Short mmCIF file of C-alpha atoms and ligand atoms in Angstrom, two decimals:
data_model
loop_
_atom_site.label_atom_id
_atom_site.label_comp_id
_atom_site.label_asym_id
_atom_site.label_seq_id
_atom_site.Cartn_x
_atom_site.Cartn_y
_atom_site.Cartn_z
CA MET A 9 -8.55 66.79 -60.06
CA GLU A 10 -10.62 69.18 -58.02
CA GLU A 11 -8.47 71.14 -55.58
CA ARG A 12 -9.43 70.60 -51.97
CA TYR A 13 -8.83 72.86 -49.00
CA TRP A 14 -9.18 72.41 -45.28
CA GLN A 15 -10.22 76.01 -44.60
CA LYS A 16 -10.97 77.44 -47.99
CA GLU A 17 -11.91 80.99 -46.93
CA ILE A 18 -8.62 81.33 -45.12
CA GLU A 19 -6.34 79.51 -47.55
CA THR A 20 -7.63 81.45 -50.53
CA ALA A 21 -8.33 84.79 -48.79
CA PRO A 22 -7.51 88.01 -50.67
CA ARG A 23 -4.04 89.33 -49.81
CA GLU A 24 -5.54 92.45 -48.17
CA GLN A 25 -7.49 90.23 -45.83
CA ILE A 26 -4.39 88.20 -44.92
CA GLU A 27 -2.46 91.38 -44.25
CA ALA A 28 -5.28 92.75 -42.11
CA TRP A 29 -5.26 89.59 -40.01
CA GLN A 30 -1.52 89.84 -39.68
CA SER A 31 -1.59 93.46 -38.55
CA GLU A 32 -4.30 92.93 -35.98
CA ARG A 33 -2.72 89.75 -34.59
CA LEU A 34 0.80 91.10 -34.51
CA ILE A 35 -0.30 94.16 -32.55
CA ASP A 36 -2.04 91.93 -30.06
CA THR A 37 0.88 89.50 -29.72
CA VAL A 38 3.44 92.25 -29.17
CA LYS A 39 1.30 93.70 -26.37
CA ARG A 40 0.93 90.29 -24.82
CA VAL A 41 4.62 89.41 -24.79
CA TYR A 42 5.58 92.88 -23.56
CA GLU A 43 3.27 92.46 -20.62
CA ASN A 44 3.95 88.81 -19.82
CA VAL A 45 7.54 88.01 -20.77
CA PRO A 46 10.17 90.09 -18.95
CA TYR A 47 12.84 88.90 -21.39
CA TYR A 48 10.95 90.39 -24.35
CA ARG A 49 10.18 93.55 -22.45
CA ASP A 50 13.91 94.02 -21.80
CA MET A 51 14.78 93.30 -25.39
CA MET A 52 12.20 95.78 -26.66
CA ASP A 53 13.21 98.41 -24.11
CA LYS A 54 16.83 98.05 -25.18
CA ALA A 55 15.80 98.41 -28.83
CA GLY A 56 13.75 101.48 -27.87
CA VAL A 57 10.47 100.11 -29.16
CA LYS A 58 7.15 100.14 -27.33
CA PRO A 59 4.05 98.06 -28.12
CA GLU A 60 2.32 101.29 -29.31
CA ASP A 61 4.96 101.62 -32.05
CA ILE A 62 3.59 98.52 -33.75
CA LYS A 63 0.61 99.81 -35.74
CA SER A 64 0.59 97.33 -38.63
CA ARG A 65 2.40 94.26 -39.90
CA ASP A 66 4.91 96.50 -41.69
CA ASP A 67 6.14 97.78 -38.34
CA ILE A 68 7.48 94.33 -37.59
CA VAL A 69 10.92 95.49 -38.74
CA LYS A 70 11.09 97.70 -35.63
CA LEU A 71 11.15 94.66 -33.37
CA PRO A 72 14.40 93.01 -32.30
CA PHE A 73 15.24 89.57 -33.66
CA THR A 74 15.25 86.49 -31.48
CA CYS A 75 17.60 83.59 -32.07
CA LYS A 76 18.40 80.15 -30.74
CA GLN A 77 20.67 81.65 -28.08
CA ASP A 78 17.71 83.54 -26.58
CA LEU A 79 15.93 80.23 -26.14
CA ARG A 80 18.98 78.75 -24.49
CA ASP A 81 19.45 81.75 -22.20
CA THR A 82 15.87 81.49 -20.99
CA TYR A 83 15.78 77.68 -20.81
CA PRO A 84 13.41 76.14 -19.93
CA TYR A 85 10.37 78.40 -19.49
CA GLY A 86 11.67 81.96 -19.72
CA LEU A 87 9.95 82.82 -23.01
CA PHE A 88 6.56 81.33 -22.13
CA ALA A 89 3.83 83.95 -22.22
CA VAL A 90 1.30 82.03 -20.10
CA PRO A 91 1.59 80.34 -16.70
CA LEU A 92 2.61 76.70 -16.81
CA LYS A 93 -0.83 75.63 -15.65
CA ASP A 94 -2.18 76.70 -19.05
CA VAL A 95 0.45 74.72 -20.94
CA VAL A 96 -0.87 71.31 -21.92
CA ARG A 97 2.09 70.01 -23.93
CA LEU A 98 5.83 70.47 -24.14
CA HIS A 99 8.10 69.64 -27.07
CA ALA A 100 11.83 69.97 -27.44
CA SER A 101 14.05 70.25 -30.47
CA SER A 102 15.84 67.10 -31.47
CA GLY A 103 19.04 68.98 -30.82
CA THR A 104 20.60 68.58 -34.25
CA THR A 105 22.66 71.64 -33.50
CA GLY A 106 23.64 71.97 -29.85
CA LYS A 107 21.73 72.03 -26.59
CA GLN A 108 18.04 71.25 -26.73
CA ILE A 109 15.41 73.93 -26.38
CA VAL A 110 11.88 73.54 -25.05
CA VAL A 111 8.58 75.00 -26.25
CA GLY A 112 5.04 74.84 -24.88
CA TYR A 113 1.47 74.74 -26.23
CA THR A 114 -1.87 75.68 -24.74
CA LYS A 115 -5.00 73.82 -25.81
CA HIS A 116 -5.67 76.56 -28.33
CA ASP A 117 -2.11 76.32 -29.68
CA LEU A 118 -2.62 72.61 -30.31
CA GLU A 119 -5.83 73.40 -32.21
CA ILE A 120 -3.93 75.81 -34.42
CA TRP A 121 -1.25 73.24 -35.02
CA ASP A 122 -3.85 70.62 -35.96
CA ASP A 123 -5.27 73.05 -38.51
CA CYS A 124 -1.82 73.70 -39.95
CA THR A 125 -1.04 70.04 -40.56
CA ALA A 126 -4.65 69.35 -41.60
CA ARG A 127 -4.20 71.92 -44.38
CA GLN A 128 -1.13 70.00 -45.54
CA LEU A 129 -2.92 66.67 -45.50
CA VAL A 130 -5.96 67.95 -47.37
CA ALA A 131 -3.72 69.68 -49.94
CA THR A 132 -2.33 66.24 -50.82
CA GLY A 133 -5.86 64.94 -51.39
CA ALA A 134 -6.25 63.22 -48.01
CA ASP A 135 -9.66 63.03 -46.30
CA GLU A 136 -11.58 60.88 -43.83
CA ASN A 137 -11.12 57.86 -46.09
CA SER A 138 -7.34 58.09 -45.86
CA VAL A 139 -5.13 55.86 -43.76
CA VAL A 140 -2.34 58.12 -42.56
CA HIS A 141 0.82 56.29 -41.58
CA VAL A 142 2.98 58.51 -39.39
CA SER A 143 6.60 57.34 -39.26
CA TYR A 144 8.02 60.56 -37.93
CA GLY A 145 9.33 60.00 -34.43
CA TYR A 146 6.81 60.42 -31.61
CA GLY A 147 7.98 62.02 -28.40
CA LEU A 148 9.57 65.37 -27.77
CA PHE A 149 10.34 65.71 -31.49
CA THR A 150 7.44 67.58 -33.11
CA GLY A 151 7.24 65.46 -36.29
CA GLY A 152 5.17 62.53 -35.05
CA LEU A 153 2.54 64.24 -32.93
CA GLY A 154 2.37 67.15 -35.37
CA LEU A 155 1.15 65.13 -38.34
CA HIS A 156 -0.79 62.87 -36.00
CA GLY A 157 -2.89 65.80 -34.80
CA GLY A 158 -3.72 66.93 -38.33
CA ALA A 159 -4.60 63.41 -39.45
CA GLN A 160 -7.09 62.90 -36.62
CA HIS A 161 -8.40 66.42 -37.14
CA ILE A 162 -9.48 65.63 -40.71
CA GLY A 163 -10.99 62.36 -39.56
CA ALA A 164 -8.46 60.13 -41.30
CA THR A 165 -7.58 56.74 -39.87
CA THR A 166 -4.36 57.58 -38.10
CA VAL A 167 -1.61 55.01 -37.66
CA PRO A 168 0.93 56.21 -35.07
CA VAL A 169 3.77 53.89 -36.06
CA SER A 170 6.55 56.31 -35.09
CA SER A 171 10.04 55.76 -36.47
CA GLY A 172 12.15 52.62 -36.57
CA ASN A 173 11.68 48.93 -37.25
CA THR A 174 11.59 49.17 -41.01
CA GLN A 175 10.34 45.64 -41.47
CA ARG A 176 7.31 46.33 -39.32
CA GLN A 177 6.67 49.60 -41.15
CA LEU A 178 6.49 47.75 -44.47
CA THR A 179 4.20 45.05 -43.08
CA ILE A 180 1.85 47.63 -41.55
CA MET A 181 1.80 49.71 -44.71
CA GLN A 182 0.65 46.66 -46.68
CA ASP A 183 -1.70 45.12 -44.10
CA PHE A 184 -3.38 48.33 -42.96
CA GLY A 185 -3.55 49.77 -46.47
CA SER A 186 -1.77 53.03 -45.65
CA THR A 187 -2.57 55.71 -48.22
CA VAL A 188 -0.49 58.60 -46.87
CA LEU A 189 3.06 58.17 -45.59
CA CYS A 190 4.61 60.81 -43.33
CA CYS A 191 8.35 60.61 -42.56
CA THR A 192 11.67 62.22 -43.42
CA PRO A 193 12.60 61.99 -47.10
CA SER A 194 15.71 59.99 -46.28
CA TYR A 195 13.60 57.46 -44.40
CA ALA A 196 11.10 57.27 -47.28
CA MET A 197 14.01 56.42 -49.54
CA PHE A 198 15.16 53.75 -47.12
CA LEU A 199 11.67 52.23 -46.95
CA ALA A 200 11.60 52.10 -50.75
CA GLU A 201 15.03 50.49 -50.92
CA THR A 202 14.15 47.89 -48.31
CA ALA A 203 10.89 47.03 -50.06
CA GLU A 204 12.75 46.59 -53.35
CA LYS A 205 15.38 44.42 -51.74
CA GLN A 206 12.70 42.18 -50.33
CA GLY A 207 11.00 41.94 -53.67
CA ILE A 208 7.83 43.69 -52.50
CA PRO A 209 6.28 45.26 -55.60
CA LYS A 210 5.08 48.82 -55.12
CA GLU A 211 1.62 47.65 -56.17
CA ASN A 212 1.37 45.97 -52.76
CA PHE A 213 1.12 49.43 -51.26
CA LYS A 214 -1.93 51.65 -51.50
CA LEU A 215 0.12 54.79 -51.00
CA LYS A 216 -1.18 57.88 -52.79
CA ALA A 217 0.73 60.67 -51.12
CA GLY A 218 3.84 61.20 -49.04
CA ILE A 219 4.40 64.12 -46.67
CA PHE A 220 8.11 64.44 -46.30
CA GLY A 221 10.18 67.08 -44.54
CA ALA A 222 12.15 67.96 -41.41
CA GLU A 223 15.40 67.93 -43.39
CA PRO A 224 16.69 69.42 -46.62
CA TRP A 225 16.05 67.35 -49.74
CA THR A 226 16.15 68.06 -53.40
CA GLU A 227 13.56 68.09 -56.17
CA GLU A 228 15.57 65.26 -57.77
CA MET A 229 15.15 63.17 -54.66
CA ARG A 230 11.44 63.96 -54.61
CA HIS A 231 11.04 62.48 -58.09
CA GLU A 232 13.10 59.45 -57.14
CA ILE A 233 10.91 58.70 -54.12
CA GLU A 234 7.74 59.18 -56.17
CA LYS A 235 8.94 56.69 -58.73
CA ARG A 236 10.00 54.08 -56.20
CA LEU A 237 7.03 54.23 -53.87
CA GLY A 238 4.41 55.04 -56.51
CA LEU A 239 3.02 58.10 -54.74
CA GLU A 240 2.95 61.88 -55.05
CA ALA A 241 5.50 63.39 -52.68
CA PHE A 242 4.86 66.70 -50.90
CA ASP A 243 7.33 68.86 -49.04
CA VAL A 244 6.39 70.01 -45.55
CA TYR A 245 8.36 72.47 -43.48
CA GLY A 246 8.47 73.44 -39.88
CA LEU A 247 10.59 73.90 -36.84
CA THR A 248 10.05 73.35 -33.15
CA GLU A 249 10.52 77.00 -32.21
CA ILE A 250 7.60 78.12 -34.41
CA ILE A 251 5.15 75.21 -33.99
CA GLY A 252 6.64 72.06 -35.58
CA PRO A 253 5.67 70.63 -39.00
CA GLY A 254 3.04 72.66 -40.83
CA VAL A 255 4.59 76.11 -40.66
CA SER A 256 4.37 75.82 -44.43
CA TYR A 257 2.98 73.13 -46.71
CA GLY A 258 3.35 71.83 -50.23
CA CYS A 259 0.50 71.61 -52.77
CA HIS A 260 0.00 69.88 -56.13
CA ALA A 261 1.87 72.70 -57.87
CA HIS A 262 5.11 71.64 -56.14
CA ASP A 263 6.44 75.13 -56.51
CA GLY A 264 7.27 76.21 -52.98
CA MET A 265 5.40 75.70 -49.71
CA HIS A 266 2.45 77.82 -48.58
CA VAL A 267 3.18 79.60 -45.33
CA ASN A 268 0.25 79.51 -42.90
CA GLU A 269 0.21 83.27 -42.93
CA ASP A 270 -2.84 83.67 -40.72
CA HIS A 271 -0.64 82.29 -37.92
CA PHE A 272 2.92 83.16 -38.95
CA ILE A 273 4.57 86.14 -40.61
CA ILE A 274 7.51 85.28 -42.83
CA GLU A 275 10.36 87.66 -43.62
CA ILE A 276 13.54 87.11 -45.60
CA ILE A 277 16.55 89.05 -44.44
CA ASN A 278 20.15 89.49 -45.39
CA PRO A 279 21.86 87.37 -42.71
CA GLU A 280 24.74 89.81 -42.43
CA THR A 281 22.88 93.10 -42.17
CA GLY A 282 19.49 91.95 -40.89
CA GLU A 283 17.84 94.11 -43.56
CA PRO A 284 14.92 92.72 -45.58
CA VAL A 285 15.80 91.53 -49.10
CA LYS A 286 13.64 92.04 -52.20
CA GLU A 287 10.83 89.61 -53.02
CA GLY A 288 12.24 86.49 -54.64
CA GLU A 289 15.76 87.12 -53.37
CA GLN A 290 17.48 84.53 -51.28
CA GLY A 291 18.22 85.16 -47.61
CA GLU A 292 17.64 83.94 -44.08
CA ILE A 293 14.07 83.00 -43.23
CA VAL A 294 12.58 84.74 -40.18
CA PHE A 295 9.23 83.85 -38.62
CA SER A 296 6.94 85.52 -36.10
CA CYS A 297 4.07 83.70 -34.41
CA ILE A 298 0.98 85.88 -34.24
CA THR A 299 -1.68 83.61 -32.78
CA LYS A 300 0.18 81.39 -30.37
CA GLU A 301 -0.51 81.77 -26.66
CA ALA A 302 2.21 79.81 -24.87
CA PHE A 303 5.24 80.44 -27.04
CA PRO A 304 4.65 83.37 -29.36
CA ILE A 305 8.17 83.90 -30.60
CA LEU A 306 8.76 87.07 -32.61
CA ARG A 307 11.18 87.59 -35.49
CA TYR A 308 12.90 84.27 -34.94
CA ARG A 309 15.97 83.78 -37.08
CA THR A 310 15.69 80.22 -38.38
CA ARG A 311 19.11 80.19 -40.07
CA ASP A 312 17.36 78.45 -42.97
CA ILE A 313 18.18 79.90 -46.36
CA GLY A 314 15.42 80.41 -48.90
CA TYR A 315 13.20 82.95 -50.62
CA VAL A 316 9.53 83.85 -50.67
CA LYS A 317 7.07 84.82 -53.39
CA TYR A 318 3.59 86.27 -53.08
CA GLU A 319 1.93 85.63 -56.44
CA LYS A 320 -1.17 83.47 -56.34
CA CYS A 321 -0.48 79.78 -56.82
CA SER A 322 -2.12 77.64 -59.51
CA CYS A 323 -3.74 75.67 -56.67
CA GLY A 324 -5.79 78.76 -55.78
CA ARG A 325 -4.10 79.42 -52.46
CA THR A 326 -3.07 82.97 -51.77
CA PHE A 327 -0.69 82.28 -48.91
CA ALA A 328 2.88 83.26 -49.76
CA ARG A 329 5.13 80.44 -50.88
CA MET A 330 8.58 79.87 -49.47
CA SER A 331 11.17 77.94 -51.42
CA LYS A 332 12.46 74.63 -50.23
CA PRO A 333 15.21 75.76 -47.86
CA MET A 334 18.52 74.72 -49.33
CA GLY A 335 19.89 74.18 -45.85
CA ARG A 336 20.73 76.09 -42.74
CA THR A 337 23.47 78.62 -42.55
CA ASP A 338 25.10 76.28 -40.04
CA ASP A 339 25.01 73.39 -42.56
CA MET A 340 26.75 75.46 -45.17
CA LEU A 341 30.27 74.21 -45.68
CA ILE A 342 32.97 76.63 -46.57
CA ILE A 343 35.55 74.66 -48.49
CA ARG A 344 38.62 76.74 -49.31
CA GLY A 345 36.42 79.79 -49.44
CA VAL A 346 33.68 78.24 -51.59
CA ASN A 347 30.21 77.97 -50.06
CA VAL A 348 28.67 74.54 -50.51
CA PHE A 349 25.38 73.16 -49.24
CA PRO A 350 25.03 69.39 -48.90
CA SER A 351 21.84 69.65 -50.96
CA GLN A 352 23.85 70.92 -53.94
CA ILE A 353 26.02 67.82 -53.78
CA GLU A 354 22.88 65.71 -53.60
CA THR A 355 21.55 67.31 -56.78
CA VAL A 356 24.72 66.38 -58.65
CA LEU A 357 24.70 62.80 -57.38
CA ILE A 358 21.13 62.12 -58.41
CA LYS A 359 21.65 63.79 -61.75
CA MET A 360 24.55 61.41 -62.36
CA GLY A 361 22.40 58.40 -61.59
CA TYR A 362 23.30 57.65 -57.98
CA LEU A 363 20.91 57.23 -55.10
CA PRO A 364 21.08 59.84 -52.37
CA ASN A 365 23.03 57.58 -50.04
CA TYR A 366 26.10 59.62 -49.40
CA GLN A 367 28.30 61.12 -46.77
CA ILE A 368 30.34 64.28 -46.97
CA ILE A 369 33.62 64.28 -45.08
CA VAL A 370 35.43 67.54 -44.50
CA ASP A 371 38.91 67.67 -43.03
CA THR A 372 42.10 69.66 -43.14
CA LYS A 373 45.41 68.67 -44.61
CA ASP A 374 48.42 70.98 -44.48
CA ASN A 375 46.11 73.75 -43.29
CA LEU A 376 43.87 73.40 -46.31
CA ASP A 377 40.29 72.14 -46.34
CA THR A 378 39.68 68.82 -47.99
CA LEU A 379 36.33 67.54 -49.17
CA ALA A 380 35.54 63.89 -49.73
CA VAL A 381 32.20 62.52 -50.86
CA LYS A 382 31.43 58.89 -50.17
CA VAL A 383 28.71 57.63 -52.48
CA GLU A 384 27.14 54.23 -52.66
CA MET A 385 27.16 52.44 -55.95
CA GLY A 386 24.02 50.73 -57.15
CA GLU A 387 23.98 46.92 -57.26
CA GLN A 388 24.41 47.18 -61.05
CA HIS A 389 27.77 48.96 -60.67
CA PHE A 390 29.12 46.88 -57.86
CA ASP A 391 30.59 44.22 -60.12
CA ASP A 392 32.46 46.75 -62.21
CA VAL A 393 36.20 46.36 -62.53
CA VAL A 394 38.40 48.74 -60.57
CA LYS A 395 39.27 50.67 -63.72
CA GLU A 396 35.60 51.36 -64.39
CA ILE A 397 35.03 52.38 -60.78
CA ASN A 398 37.96 54.79 -60.98
CA ARG A 399 36.53 56.23 -64.17
CA ARG A 400 33.19 56.79 -62.48
CA GLU A 401 34.87 58.44 -59.51
CA SER A 402 36.72 60.95 -61.62
CA GLU A 403 33.64 61.59 -63.75
CA LEU A 404 31.68 62.49 -60.61
CA ALA A 405 34.53 64.57 -59.22
CA GLY A 406 34.63 66.46 -62.53
CA GLU A 407 30.91 67.15 -62.35
CA LEU A 408 31.14 68.42 -58.75
CA LYS A 409 34.03 70.64 -59.72
CA SER A 410 32.23 72.14 -62.68
CA LEU A 411 28.91 72.70 -60.93
CA LEU A 412 30.05 73.69 -57.44
CA GLY A 413 33.55 74.92 -58.10
CA VAL A 414 35.19 72.73 -55.49
CA ASN A 415 37.64 69.88 -55.70
CA ALA A 416 36.23 66.80 -54.10
CA LYS A 417 37.62 63.33 -53.70
CA VAL A 418 34.87 60.92 -54.67
CA ILE A 419 34.89 57.49 -53.07
CA LEU A 420 32.43 55.00 -54.50
CA CYS A 421 31.58 52.35 -51.96
CA ALA A 422 29.55 49.17 -51.74
CA PRO A 423 25.75 49.24 -51.69
CA ASN A 424 24.33 49.59 -48.15
CA SER A 425 27.67 50.56 -46.64
CA ILE A 426 26.49 54.00 -45.50
CA GLU A 427 24.38 54.01 -42.38
CA ARG A 428 20.67 54.75 -42.91
CA SER A 429 18.72 57.06 -40.67
CA GLU A 430 15.22 56.56 -39.32
CA GLY A 431 14.84 60.26 -38.77
CA LYS A 432 16.97 63.10 -40.06
CA ALA A 433 19.91 61.89 -42.13
CA LYS A 434 23.40 62.85 -41.00
CA ARG A 435 25.11 63.76 -44.24
CA VAL A 436 28.15 65.65 -43.05
CA VAL A 437 31.14 64.68 -40.95
CA ASP A 438 33.20 67.80 -40.38
CA ASN A 439 36.45 66.84 -38.72
CA ARG A 440 37.60 70.45 -38.70
CA LYS A 441 35.26 71.37 -35.87
CA LYS A 442 37.27 70.07 -32.97
P1 ADP B 515 16.35 70.49 -34.78
O1 ADP B 515 16.50 71.97 -34.75
O2 ADP B 515 16.80 69.83 -33.55
O3 ADP B 515 16.86 69.84 -36.04
P2 ADP B 515 13.60 70.75 -35.70
O4 ADP B 515 12.71 69.61 -35.94
O5 ADP B 515 13.01 71.91 -35.05
O6 ADP B 515 14.78 70.19 -34.83
O7 ADP B 515 14.28 71.14 -37.07
C1 ADP B 515 13.77 72.16 -37.88
C2 ADP B 515 14.69 72.38 -39.05
O8 ADP B 515 14.61 71.28 -39.96
C3 ADP B 515 14.35 73.58 -39.89
O9 ADP B 515 14.85 74.76 -39.32
C4 ADP B 515 15.03 73.24 -41.19
O10 ADP B 515 16.41 73.50 -41.15
C5 ADP B 515 14.84 71.74 -41.29
N1 ADP B 515 13.67 71.45 -42.13
C6 ADP B 515 12.41 71.19 -41.74
N2 ADP B 515 11.60 70.94 -42.79
C7 ADP B 515 12.37 71.05 -43.89
C8 ADP B 515 12.13 70.93 -45.30
N3 ADP B 515 10.93 70.60 -45.79
N4 ADP B 515 13.17 71.16 -46.13
C9 ADP B 515 14.39 71.48 -45.65
N5 ADP B 515 14.68 71.61 -44.36
C10 ADP B 515 13.69 71.40 -43.48
ZN1 ZN B 516 -0.24 76.01 -54.21
#
């Protein structure tokens, strides 16, 4: 299939060109925030760095980091670099981790955002003939309006369903002939399950592509969704603080997500020392916005863990590719000293033939951490005798132990007994955090 691009000259630009854009735009942004945002000026003054010290993109390491706490300290508008009269839209984080934060967009910022999600859509093969079904939540959460903007931008027929009401989603997908589905991967899985339960064959859908993100998911789960919904599933990444979905986007190569490097600079750092790590090495992902007017955050520590590579992709794009983040540092569970990400548990479950309907329960007993994993059985296992269920539980526990190095109590439970999410799935219940 011929590869399609939204902005070919940019998406396939030579690396020197991308770096030149980054240098020029970073220099400009640093000047702008120094002049317009007292909070940044203070931070830079304290770090002993002046706008003149930033002469190219490589000088970015001289700038101080920003983190979620800076957004909270300046809540609501303290980091805005333009007057509120120039801000045409506000969004806020869904508050998965703590107090919400707010970000703003000028008209130009929204245009940039539309381009970012348009690039994702076109990379999946979407065009003006597509019917783009957006089941990410609309509202302050960036998911819905983010993909919505890109879909309209490419001239696709945009269906702003928003999240919830699964029955209606399935009816609309069939009646309106949706060809691209945008939602969280856990919700895509739930849509597939519900369709199967109702005996709706996947041939009733015209889906070609799925754009799934906003939460960690595994490659195993991607294949599972593809099989069940009969589409090609693409990973999309973003966060409210940077712009929303479309900070980076998946392509047909499915080997990392292309960072929109003409708008954002990505760095990977050692989360303990703050020093950059080598290319390909895992660390904390840091982003700087270099074209945004209202909320041009610099060196923002995402707490997402991943790596980046710069070699040209088989799709022809030259933008760096970041790995699927395996989770946030704050999602990482430390169980008796062993680091475990929920996504690693998910990989094991799918490999062993279970669907990713699970819950991880962490607790303490006699001052020691305990880990329990509740996993739904498939309908085909539900009739099994207790002995067989016990065998399956210890088999899974053995697999978790050998792959992750932790002891986990596995509890197999009835199909549909774990609550489904219409947005981001809540996989972990940590009773230790009291
Ligand atoms: P909140 O911070 O309230 O959850 P956001 O929508 O801003 O709201 O969440 C952004 C976060 O979601 C990212 O920092 C990352 O942890 C996660 N995320 C987004 N897209 C992906 C993806 N494709 N894979 C894994 N995690 C993702
Ligand atoms: Zn690619």
